[in-house]
Tab-separated table of C-alpha atoms in Angstrom:
chain	number	residue	atom	x	y	z
A	1	MET	CA	129.130	68.941	21.068
A	2	SER	CA	128.586	72.234	19.252
A	3	ILE	CA	127.865	75.211	21.471
A	4	ALA	CA	126.619	77.262	18.524
A	5	PHE	CA	124.306	74.445	17.360
A	6	ASN	CA	122.725	74.111	20.796
A	7	ARG	CA	122.403	77.882	21.087
A	8	LEU	CA	120.541	78.028	17.778
A	9	ALA	CA	118.272	75.120	18.723
A	10	ASP	CA	117.346	76.975	21.920
A	11	ILE	CA	116.528	80.136	19.955
A	12	LEU	CA	114.227	78.255	17.582
A	13	ARG	CA	112.513	76.467	20.459
A	14	ASP	CA	111.978	79.726	22.359
A	15	ARG	CA	110.453	81.293	19.242
A	16	GLY	CA	108.111	78.362	18.760
A	17	VAL	CA	109.584	77.424	15.380
A	18	PRO	CA	108.682	73.809	14.492
A	19	THR	CA	111.763	71.599	14.111
A	20	ARG	CA	112.494	67.924	13.575
A	21	TYR	CA	115.492	65.727	12.829
A	22	GLN	CA	115.742	64.207	9.357
A	23	GLY	CA	118.688	62.904	7.362
A	24	GLY	CA	121.251	63.836	9.987
A	25	ALA	CA	120.119	67.458	10.158
A	26	LEU	CA	117.788	69.548	12.239
A	27	ARG	CA	115.026	70.742	9.921
A	28	ALA	CA	113.213	73.999	10.563
A	29	GLN	CA	110.640	76.236	8.946
A	30	GLY	CA	112.009	78.932	6.658
A	31	ILE	CA	111.454	81.894	8.958
A	32	CYS	CA	113.605	83.847	6.496
A	33	HIS	CA	110.630	83.800	4.114
A	34	ASP	CA	107.742	84.076	6.577
A	35	GLY	CA	107.769	80.393	7.450
A	36	ASP	CA	105.638	79.429	4.486
A	37	SER	CA	107.621	76.273	3.720
A	38	PRO	CA	108.185	73.734	6.508
A	39	ASP	CA	111.480	71.872	6.797
A	40	THR	CA	113.249	73.995	4.171
A	41	VAL	CA	116.143	74.964	6.450
A	42	ALA	CA	118.789	72.327	7.202
A	43	ILE	CA	120.940	72.861	10.294
A	44	LYS	CA	123.992	70.681	10.935
A	45	ARG	CA	126.947	70.590	13.271
A	46	GLY	CA	130.104	71.698	11.467
A	47	ASN	CA	133.137	69.431	11.117
A	48	ASN	CA	135.261	71.827	13.170
A	49	GLY	CA	132.577	72.833	15.626
A	50	GLY	CA	129.981	75.507	15.080
A	51	VAL	CA	126.887	75.157	12.967
A	52	VAL	CA	126.121	75.065	9.237
A	53	ILE	CA	122.801	76.512	8.027
A	54	PHE	CA	121.320	76.192	4.551
A	55	CYS	CA	117.874	77.311	3.407
A	56	HIS	CA	116.859	75.430	0.261
A	57	LYS	CA	114.490	78.193	-0.791
A	58	CYS	CA	116.905	81.095	-0.234
A	59	GLN	CA	119.903	79.017	-1.401
A	60	GLY	CA	122.067	80.184	1.461
A	61	ASN	CA	121.985	81.357	5.060
A	62	ARG	CA	122.090	85.163	4.886
A	63	GLU	CA	118.345	85.752	5.143
A	64	PHE	CA	117.961	83.155	7.886
A	65	LEU	CA	120.732	84.761	9.944
A	66	ALA	CA	119.105	88.170	9.527
A	67	ALA	CA	115.756	86.754	10.660
A	68	ILE	CA	117.220	85.533	13.964
A	69	GLY	CA	119.528	88.507	14.449
A	70	TRP	CA	122.762	86.578	13.910
A	71	THR	CA	125.887	87.347	11.898
A	72	GLU	CA	128.382	84.889	10.405
A	73	ALA	CA	130.436	85.192	13.594
A	74	ASP	CA	127.606	83.605	15.613
A	75	LEU	CA	127.907	80.364	13.629
A	76	TYR	CA	131.070	79.432	15.496
A	77	ASP	CA	131.635	78.085	18.991
A	78	GLU	CA	134.524	80.507	19.401
A	79	PRO	CA	134.829	84.020	17.963
A	80	LEU	CA	135.220	83.857	14.193
A	81	GLU	CA	138.512	85.736	14.281
A	82	ARG	CA	140.157	83.022	16.382
A	83	GLN	CA	138.874	80.091	14.385
A	84	GLN	CA	138.798	81.369	10.828
A	85	ASP	CA	141.698	83.817	10.493
A	86	ARG	CA	144.868	81.847	9.938
A	87	PRO	CA	147.528	82.490	12.608
A	88	ALA	CA	150.527	84.623	11.710
A	89	ASP	CA	152.843	81.607	11.330
A	90	ASP	CA	150.490	79.763	8.955
A	91	THR	CA	151.941	80.654	5.562
A	92	TRP	CA	150.050	78.241	3.290
A	93	ILE	CA	148.808	79.780	0.033
A	94	PRO	CA	147.654	78.176	-3.243
A	95	CYS	CA	150.878	79.146	-5.068
A	96	ARG	CA	153.164	77.612	-2.435
A	97	GLU	CA	154.010	74.715	-4.768
A	98	ARG	CA	155.769	77.242	-7.017
A	99	GLY	CA	157.986	78.303	-4.139
A	100	HIS	CA	156.032	81.448	-3.318
A	101	LYS	CA	155.704	82.746	0.232
A	102	ARG	CA	152.823	84.620	1.788
A	103	VAL	CA	153.699	88.175	2.756
A	104	ALA	CA	150.310	89.636	3.671
A	105	GLN	CA	146.726	88.747	4.420
A	106	TYR	CA	143.784	91.139	4.209
A	107	VAL	CA	140.458	90.278	5.837
A	108	TYR	CA	137.254	91.865	4.550
A	109	ARG	CA	134.592	92.271	7.218
A	110	ASP	CA	130.924	93.205	7.306
A	111	GLU	CA	129.308	96.053	9.222
A	112	ASN	CA	129.494	94.113	12.487
A	113	GLY	CA	133.071	92.914	12.092
A	114	GLY	CA	132.219	89.412	10.872
A	115	VAL	CA	134.558	87.907	8.288
A	116	VAL	CA	133.143	88.006	4.743
A	117	HIS	CA	136.229	86.899	2.827
A	118	GLY	CA	139.966	87.400	2.704
A	119	VAL	CA	142.843	88.041	0.312
A	120	THR	CA	146.375	86.688	0.593
A	121	ARG	CA	149.366	88.208	-1.190
A	122	CYS	CA	152.624	86.400	-1.941
A	123	ASP	CA	156.155	87.625	-2.621
A	124	HIS	CA	155.532	87.245	-6.381
A	125	LYS	CA	152.401	89.440	-6.194
A	126	CYS	CA	149.962	86.554	-6.578
A	127	PHE	CA	146.626	87.321	-4.942
A	128	ALA	CA	144.313	84.532	-3.776
A	129	GLN	CA	140.860	85.068	-2.305
A	130	TRP	CA	139.158	82.834	0.235
A	131	ARG	CA	135.886	82.634	2.106
A	132	PRO	CA	135.163	81.184	5.562
A	133	ASP	CA	133.789	77.647	5.438
A	134	ASN	CA	133.316	75.795	8.686
A	135	GLY	CA	132.892	72.555	6.753
A	136	ALA	CA	136.396	72.737	5.274
A	137	LYS	CA	139.332	71.229	7.151
A	138	SER	CA	141.251	74.505	6.953
A	139	GLY	CA	138.197	76.589	7.839
A	140	ARG	CA	138.186	78.262	4.428
A	141	ARG	CA	137.627	77.704	0.718
A	142	TRP	CA	139.902	79.267	-1.879
A	143	SER	CA	137.119	80.654	-4.039
A	144	LEU	CA	134.361	83.209	-3.622
A	145	ASN	CA	132.110	81.438	-6.143
A	146	ASP	CA	130.356	78.114	-6.485
A	147	LYS	CA	131.052	75.658	-9.316
A	148	GLU	CA	128.655	77.532	-11.604
A	149	GLY	CA	130.469	80.813	-11.025
A	150	ASN	CA	127.840	82.331	-8.735
A	151	ARG	CA	129.250	84.545	-6.009
A	152	LEU	CA	128.723	83.119	-2.524
A	153	VAL	CA	129.788	86.079	-0.377
A	154	ARG	CA	128.768	89.715	-0.139
A	155	VAL	CA	130.573	92.506	-1.930
A	156	VAL	CA	132.029	94.817	0.719
A	157	PRO	CA	134.802	97.421	0.648
A	158	TYR	CA	137.942	96.815	2.673
A	159	ARG	CA	137.898	97.928	6.338
A	160	LEU	CA	134.137	98.504	6.227
A	161	PRO	CA	133.512	98.905	10.001
A	162	TYR	CA	136.173	101.620	10.196
A	163	ILE	CA	134.821	103.333	7.091
A	164	LEU	CA	131.262	103.489	8.393
A	165	LYS	CA	132.482	104.927	11.693
A	166	ALA	CA	134.597	107.503	9.857
A	167	ILE	CA	131.644	108.601	7.700
A	168	ALA	CA	129.544	109.058	10.837
A	169	GLU	CA	132.348	111.240	12.218
A	170	ASP	CA	132.378	113.296	8.984
A	171	ARG	CA	135.908	112.228	8.078
A	172	VAL	CA	137.239	112.015	4.524
A	173	ILE	CA	137.315	108.510	3.047
A	174	TRP	CA	140.298	107.713	0.833
A	175	ILE	CA	140.003	105.075	-1.886
A	176	ALA	CA	143.151	103.377	-3.155
A	177	GLU	CA	143.639	100.719	-5.808
A	178	GLY	CA	144.827	97.986	-3.441
A	179	GLU	CA	145.215	96.945	0.165
A	180	LYS	CA	148.924	97.816	0.398
A	181	ASP	CA	148.162	101.430	-0.496
A	182	VAL	CA	145.216	101.462	1.896
A	183	HIS	CA	147.533	100.573	4.753
A	184	ALA	CA	150.018	103.226	3.667
A	185	LEU	CA	147.217	105.782	3.996
A	186	VAL	CA	145.991	104.356	7.307
A	187	ASP	CA	149.526	104.426	8.701
A	188	HIS	CA	149.458	108.187	8.128
A	189	GLY	CA	146.265	108.726	10.096
A	190	LEU	CA	143.747	108.561	7.237
A	191	GLN	CA	140.664	106.380	6.795
A	192	ALA	CA	141.025	104.384	3.593
A	193	THR	CA	139.435	101.540	1.693
A	194	CYS	CA	139.553	99.671	-1.625
A	195	ASN	CA	137.952	96.745	-3.400
A	196	ALA	CA	139.461	93.283	-3.660
A	197	ALA	CA	141.279	92.184	-6.845
A	198	GLY	CA	142.600	95.580	-7.911
A	199	ALA	CA	141.786	97.938	-10.767
A	200	GLY	CA	138.488	97.526	-12.560
A	201	LYS	CA	136.765	95.536	-9.814
A	202	TRP	CA	135.021	98.367	-7.960
A	203	THR	CA	131.239	98.099	-8.251
A	204	GLU	CA	128.105	100.049	-7.430
A	205	GLU	CA	127.710	97.699	-4.468
A	206	HIS	CA	130.951	99.043	-2.996
A	207	ALA	CA	129.826	102.616	-3.627
A	208	GLN	CA	126.556	102.218	-1.714
A	209	PHE	CA	128.468	102.048	1.566
A	210	LEU	CA	129.877	105.556	0.974
A	211	ARG	CA	126.580	107.409	0.855
A	212	GLY	CA	127.008	110.990	2.031
A	213	ALA	CA	130.784	110.672	2.350
A	214	ASP	CA	133.517	113.053	1.269
A	215	VAL	CA	135.838	110.915	-0.845
A	216	THR	CA	139.374	111.285	-2.150
A	217	ILE	CA	140.505	108.737	-4.748
A	218	VAL	CA	144.223	108.069	-5.152
A	219	ALA	CA	144.623	107.109	-8.814
A	220	ASP	CA	147.641	105.006	-9.759
A	221	ARG	CA	149.855	106.765	-12.263
A	222	ASP	CA	149.098	104.525	-15.254
A	223	ILE	CA	146.268	103.957	-17.726
A	224	PRO	CA	144.520	101.207	-15.683
A	225	GLY	CA	144.778	103.428	-12.611
A	226	ARG	CA	143.174	106.381	-14.360
A	227	ARG	CA	140.388	104.228	-15.788
A	228	HIS	CA	139.786	102.701	-12.379
A	229	ALA	CA	139.498	106.134	-10.771
A	230	GLU	CA	137.099	107.308	-13.482
A	231	HIS	CA	134.919	104.247	-12.922
A	232	VAL	CA	134.868	104.743	-9.152
A	233	VAL	CA	133.814	108.355	-9.693
A	234	GLU	CA	130.863	107.299	-11.847
A	235	THR	CA	129.609	104.864	-9.195
A	236	LEU	CA	129.751	107.619	-6.573
A	237	ARG	CA	127.634	110.146	-8.474
A	238	GLY	CA	124.475	110.721	-6.487
A	239	ILE	CA	126.007	108.786	-3.581
A	240	ALA	CA	128.979	110.719	-2.182
A	241	ARG	CA	128.790	114.337	-1.038
A	242	SER	CA	132.098	115.182	-2.702
A	243	VAL	CA	134.756	113.359	-4.715
A	244	TYR	CA	138.312	114.419	-5.540
A	245	VAL	CA	140.959	112.517	-7.489
A	246	VAL	CA	144.641	112.857	-6.625
A	247	GLN	CA	147.917	111.215	-7.632
A	248	ALA	CA	151.209	110.553	-5.894
A	249	ARG	CA	153.672	113.419	-6.094
A	250	THR	CA	156.450	110.858	-6.475
A	251	GLY	CA	156.104	107.352	-7.872
A	252	LYS	CA	153.020	105.437	-8.941
A	253	ASP	CA	150.764	105.107	-5.906
A	254	ALA	CA	150.081	106.067	-2.303
A	255	ALA	CA	152.767	103.753	-0.934
A	256	ASP	CA	155.377	105.351	-3.218
A	257	HIS	CA	154.163	108.827	-2.267
A	258	PHE	CA	154.681	108.279	1.444
A	259	ALA	CA	157.892	106.286	0.938
A	260	ALA	CA	159.338	109.382	-0.752
A	261	GLY	CA	158.680	111.378	2.410
A	262	HIS	CA	155.587	113.279	1.272
A	263	THR	CA	152.543	113.977	3.441
A	264	ASP	CA	148.862	113.557	2.660
A	265	SER	CA	148.559	117.282	1.905
A	266	GLU	CA	151.151	116.921	-0.865
A	267	PHE	CA	149.187	114.637	-3.170
A	268	LEU	CA	148.635	116.222	-6.589
A	269	LYS	CA	144.988	117.164	-7.130
A	270	VAL	CA	144.115	116.256	-10.716
A	271	TRP	CA	140.321	116.273	-10.820
A	272	SER	CA	137.355	117.340	-8.724
A	273	PRO	CA	134.407	115.650	-10.466
A	274	ILE	CA	132.095	116.243	-7.491
A	275	PRO	CA	133.498	119.250	-5.625
A	276	TYR	CA	132.488	120.008	-2.084
A	277	PRO	CA	129.745	122.664	-2.104
A	278	GLY	CA	131.468	126.004	-2.621
A	279	ASP	CA	134.768	124.573	-3.883
A	280	ALA	CA	136.103	125.396	-7.332
A	281	ALA	CA	136.132	122.580	-9.890
A	282	VAL	CA	139.374	121.089	-11.193
A	283	GLY	CA	139.252	119.521	-14.668
A	284	ALA	CA	140.360	115.997	-15.493
């Protein structure tokens, strides 16, 4: 029995949405597109509990979930964090056959805390990305795309719920090049984020979440790091209230900076492309 499946069936019944069973699935009208196509949404019980939803017109479940007020977390009988996040002693990663060991896992969440995707890091600095999949035996798939290369999950910055709360509290948002540096900043009382997959992967979609924010970018001390920072700046024009670019006083990145005993006030300011109103500009 799937608790989530029965809960969804009750919601559809209470809303008067026509449903019927066909081909091993509960079929429902596509309320995600005004219900103009009957039987376009297939609803099945997941292999590991929970419920799987697919709208053949929308080619996914995001719009359907929004229409009923659900998030990805509601698809599971138990909270998503318990079922989908691997426990601390589960060290399987795709590069394990080469003798690599997992040393960190970073979970990217949506505005409501639901899991969007995750990144694992091994002791040889291999990074593998996964997405939740209730139909998979492990509860996840080691790809963010389908077979045709189309992305299946949203683009969100790391630690999004914390970032949105910090912006509402008028706190500075720090952007680093990777998750390790983000945690170095967070460990020193700052609110920080990044994109998955490192330098060059920040997009305008990431930037949209930082509207109205005061941002400080920590650029790695190398050519890719500088280019990455410059690209992030361009995506934030017209979005952020202010943007500053700094570098580590010692070493390459934020982790090196703090490891050398420096504080957040000791980063080297190298550029103020979007200075806070009234501040003096600093050239690149």
